[in-house]
Amino acid sequence: MPELPEVETTVRGLAPVLEGQRIEHVLLNRADLRRPFPVDLGQRLTGAAVTGLSRRAKYGLIDTDRGDTLIFHLGMSGRWRIDPAELGKHDHVVIETARHRLALNDPRRFGSIDLVPTAELGSWPAFKALGPEPLSEDFTAAHLVDAFRDRIAPVKALLLDQRVVAGLGNIYVCEALFLSGIAPTKPAGSIARAKLEKLVASVREVLEAAIRAGGSTLRDYARPDGELGYFAKEWRVYGREGAPCSCGRPVQRRVDSGRSTFYCGKCQR
């Protein structure tokens, strides 16, 4: 599933071709993805100018001059295609400007499209309970001290809780915990503040490196320009069960709540 770096990469790829452009036509090739499209989606977008693009957690945001924001989620296999030579059967949403055609391609249809008044984004159900963005100034060791206080749940589980921090997914949590030397099963409330400082820095380092690399290529994910992200080449533990860690000990794997957790039993305590 595309995670924060993949969505950030997508938003950055769309911005040069969409920002400042007026939407001339919207084509919906089906009535829904994971859930139905807004019934007036085409009417509200046609003729609107795109004023900005951004990201919240794992959602992409496209603001318009009509006071609406298009919110997209890429689901398991979604990606935007810029100026495809031909439209395919999985190009379910097509947006056309005077210069470009953008197609949301989603073979498994686990993605979503919503249109929300920009002024109401903070109270939109998927956003109102979200924690701070991990690349923002609000994501600090002090925040984690408060969020983890008296918690016996494993630190990995809490980092994946979107109410604690927004947008972190399995790959990047595994990598950040390894980089900070924290065992994924360690009770969150028992982690010293100095370690949490390291964890915050590690989360940022991993995410920024992944964004520079264009994300990780998992299944059908690709950037809007069609290029594949190559951060997978930089994984230290994720997906490397049995391979040697930098310390020489084999990387281990366990399954927690249906998710694979990769870690080094020597380096992470």
mmCIF file of C-alpha atoms in Angstrom, residues 15-130:
data_model
loop_
_atom_site.group_PDB
_atom_site.id
_atom_site.type_symbol
_atom_site.label_atom_id
_atom_site.label_comp_id
_atom_site.label_asym_id
_atom_site.label_seq_id
_atom_site.Cartn_x
_atom_site.Cartn_y
_atom_site.Cartn_z
ATOM 1 C CA ALA A 15 1.863 20.002 -8.630
ATOM 2 C CA PRO A 16 3.806 21.227 -11.704
ATOM 3 C CA VAL A 17 1.095 20.079 -14.111
ATOM 4 C CA LEU A 18 -2.000 20.973 -12.058
ATOM 5 C CA GLU A 19 -1.295 24.019 -9.921
ATOM 6 C CA GLY A 20 -2.736 27.180 -11.454
ATOM 7 C CA GLN A 21 -4.589 25.243 -14.151
ATOM 8 C CA ARG A 22 -8.333 25.274 -14.739
ATOM 9 C CA ILE A 23 -10.136 21.944 -14.895
ATOM 10 C CA GLU A 24 -11.964 21.741 -18.217
ATOM 11 C CA HIS A 25 -13.438 18.265 -18.017
ATOM 12 C CA VAL A 26 -13.915 15.447 -15.507
ATOM 13 C CA LEU A 27 -14.614 11.919 -16.697
ATOM 14 C CA LEU A 28 -15.796 9.228 -14.279
ATOM 15 C CA ASN A 29 -15.573 5.769 -15.817
ATOM 16 C CA ARG A 30 -17.381 4.126 -12.926
ATOM 17 C CA ALA A 31 -19.529 5.248 -10.002
ATOM 18 C CA ASP A 32 -17.164 4.344 -7.185
ATOM 19 C CA LEU A 33 -13.864 3.031 -5.910
ATOM 20 C CA ARG A 34 -13.809 1.902 -2.283
ATOM 21 C CA ARG A 35 -16.941 4.010 -1.852
ATOM 22 C CA PRO A 36 -19.166 6.001 -4.225
ATOM 23 C CA PHE A 37 -17.881 9.229 -5.731
ATOM 24 C CA PRO A 38 -19.662 12.428 -4.648
ATOM 25 C CA VAL A 39 -22.730 12.713 -6.853
ATOM 26 C CA ASP A 40 -21.842 16.265 -7.939
ATOM 27 C CA LEU A 41 -18.097 15.684 -8.308
ATOM 28 C CA GLY A 42 -17.874 16.564 -11.999
ATOM 29 C CA GLN A 43 -20.128 19.597 -11.701
ATOM 30 C CA ARG A 44 -18.188 21.083 -8.778
ATOM 31 C CA LEU A 45 -14.777 20.497 -10.353
ATOM 32 C CA THR A 46 -15.446 21.494 -13.962
ATOM 33 C CA GLY A 47 -14.357 25.091 -14.465
ATOM 34 C CA ALA A 48 -12.538 25.273 -11.127
ATOM 35 C CA ALA A 49 -8.921 26.407 -10.956
ATOM 36 C CA VAL A 50 -6.419 24.417 -8.917
ATOM 37 C CA THR A 51 -4.905 26.705 -6.279
ATOM 38 C CA GLY A 52 -2.616 24.268 -4.478
ATOM 39 C CA LEU A 53 -1.681 20.683 -3.708
ATOM 40 C CA SER A 54 -0.649 19.190 -0.400
ATOM 41 C CA ARG A 55 -0.797 16.032 1.697
ATOM 42 C CA ARG A 56 -2.383 15.043 4.998
ATOM 43 C CA ALA A 57 -1.313 11.658 6.387
ATOM 44 C CA LYS A 58 -1.715 9.242 3.454
ATOM 45 C CA TYR A 59 -4.198 11.460 1.594
ATOM 46 C CA GLY A 60 -3.446 13.847 -1.269
ATOM 47 C CA LEU A 61 -5.247 17.207 -1.329
ATOM 48 C CA ILE A 62 -6.065 19.317 -4.388
ATOM 49 C CA ASP A 63 -7.477 22.756 -3.503
ATOM 50 C CA THR A 64 -9.645 24.753 -5.911
ATOM 51 C CA ASP A 65 -10.740 28.383 -6.152
ATOM 52 C CA ARG A 66 -14.334 27.340 -5.476
ATOM 53 C CA GLY A 67 -13.562 26.608 -1.852
ATOM 54 C CA ASP A 68 -13.500 22.833 -2.316
ATOM 55 C CA THR A 69 -10.676 20.343 -1.816
ATOM 56 C CA LEU A 70 -10.446 17.101 -3.751
ATOM 57 C CA ILE A 71 -9.123 14.406 -1.405
ATOM 58 C CA PHE A 72 -7.639 11.257 -2.918
ATOM 59 C CA HIS A 73 -6.376 8.068 -1.321
ATOM 60 C CA LEU A 74 -4.363 5.634 -3.440
ATOM 61 C CA GLY A 75 -5.564 2.522 -1.625
ATOM 62 C CA MET A 76 -3.589 -0.636 -2.397
ATOM 63 C CA SER A 77 -2.671 -0.036 -6.018
ATOM 64 C CA GLY A 78 -3.677 3.456 -7.077
ATOM 65 C CA ARG A 79 -1.534 5.959 -8.938
ATOM 66 C CA TRP A 80 -2.059 9.043 -11.064
ATOM 67 C CA ARG A 81 -0.889 8.874 -14.678
ATOM 68 C CA ILE A 82 0.100 12.097 -16.421
ATOM 69 C CA ASP A 83 -0.789 12.397 -20.104
ATOM 70 C CA PRO A 84 -1.257 8.677 -20.809
ATOM 71 C CA ALA A 85 -1.124 7.882 -24.525
ATOM 72 C CA GLU A 86 -4.316 5.864 -24.127
ATOM 73 C CA LEU A 87 -6.800 5.397 -21.315
ATOM 74 C CA GLY A 88 -6.927 1.904 -19.835
ATOM 75 C CA LYS A 89 -9.736 -0.035 -18.191
ATOM 76 C CA HIS A 90 -8.422 0.843 -14.723
ATOM 77 C CA ASP A 91 -8.286 4.601 -15.367
ATOM 78 C CA HIS A 92 -11.395 5.328 -13.332
ATOM 79 C CA VAL A 93 -11.145 9.111 -12.895
ATOM 80 C CA VAL A 94 -9.820 11.436 -15.600
ATOM 81 C CA ILE A 95 -9.177 15.160 -15.086
ATOM 82 C CA GLU A 96 -8.390 17.341 -18.096
ATOM 83 C CA THR A 97 -6.943 20.837 -18.225
ATOM 84 C CA ALA A 98 -5.960 22.847 -21.298
ATOM 85 C CA ARG A 99 -2.459 21.357 -21.083
ATOM 86 C CA HIS A 100 -2.712 17.939 -19.481
ATOM 87 C CA ARG A 101 -4.795 14.867 -18.879
ATOM 88 C CA LEU A 102 -4.460 13.057 -15.556
ATOM 89 C CA ALA A 103 -5.885 9.597 -14.947
ATOM 90 C CA LEU A 104 -6.340 7.927 -11.566
ATOM 91 C CA ASN A 105 -5.497 4.289 -12.237
ATOM 92 C CA ASP A 106 -6.561 1.818 -9.537
ATOM 93 C CA PRO A 107 -6.774 -1.870 -10.554
ATOM 94 C CA ARG A 108 -7.945 -3.077 -7.130
ATOM 95 C CA ARG A 109 -10.259 -0.130 -6.475
ATOM 96 C CA PHE A 110 -9.317 0.299 -2.801
ATOM 97 C CA GLY A 111 -8.659 3.998 -3.315
ATOM 98 C CA SER A 112 -11.111 6.823 -2.759
ATOM 99 C CA ILE A 113 -12.096 10.256 -4.037
ATOM 100 C CA ASP A 114 -13.893 12.826 -1.899
ATOM 101 C CA LEU A 115 -14.728 16.498 -2.338
ATOM 102 C CA VAL A 116 -14.918 18.514 0.875
ATOM 103 C CA PRO A 117 -15.297 22.249 1.558
ATOM 104 C CA THR A 118 -11.763 23.431 2.292
ATOM 105 C CA ALA A 119 -12.891 25.235 5.434
ATOM 106 C CA GLU A 120 -14.209 21.943 6.834
ATOM 107 C CA LEU A 121 -11.110 19.789 6.271
ATOM 108 C CA GLY A 122 -10.174 19.804 9.943
ATOM 109 C CA SER A 123 -13.517 18.275 10.913
ATOM 110 C CA TRP A 124 -13.679 15.755 8.064
ATOM 111 C CA PRO A 125 -14.080 12.327 9.754
ATOM 112 C CA ALA A 126 -10.808 10.869 8.459
ATOM 113 C CA PHE A 127 -8.832 13.936 9.571
ATOM 114 C CA LYS A 128 -10.290 15.154 12.843
ATOM 115 C CA ALA A 129 -8.601 12.549 15.061
ATOM 116 C CA LEU A 130 -5.233 12.491 13.283
#
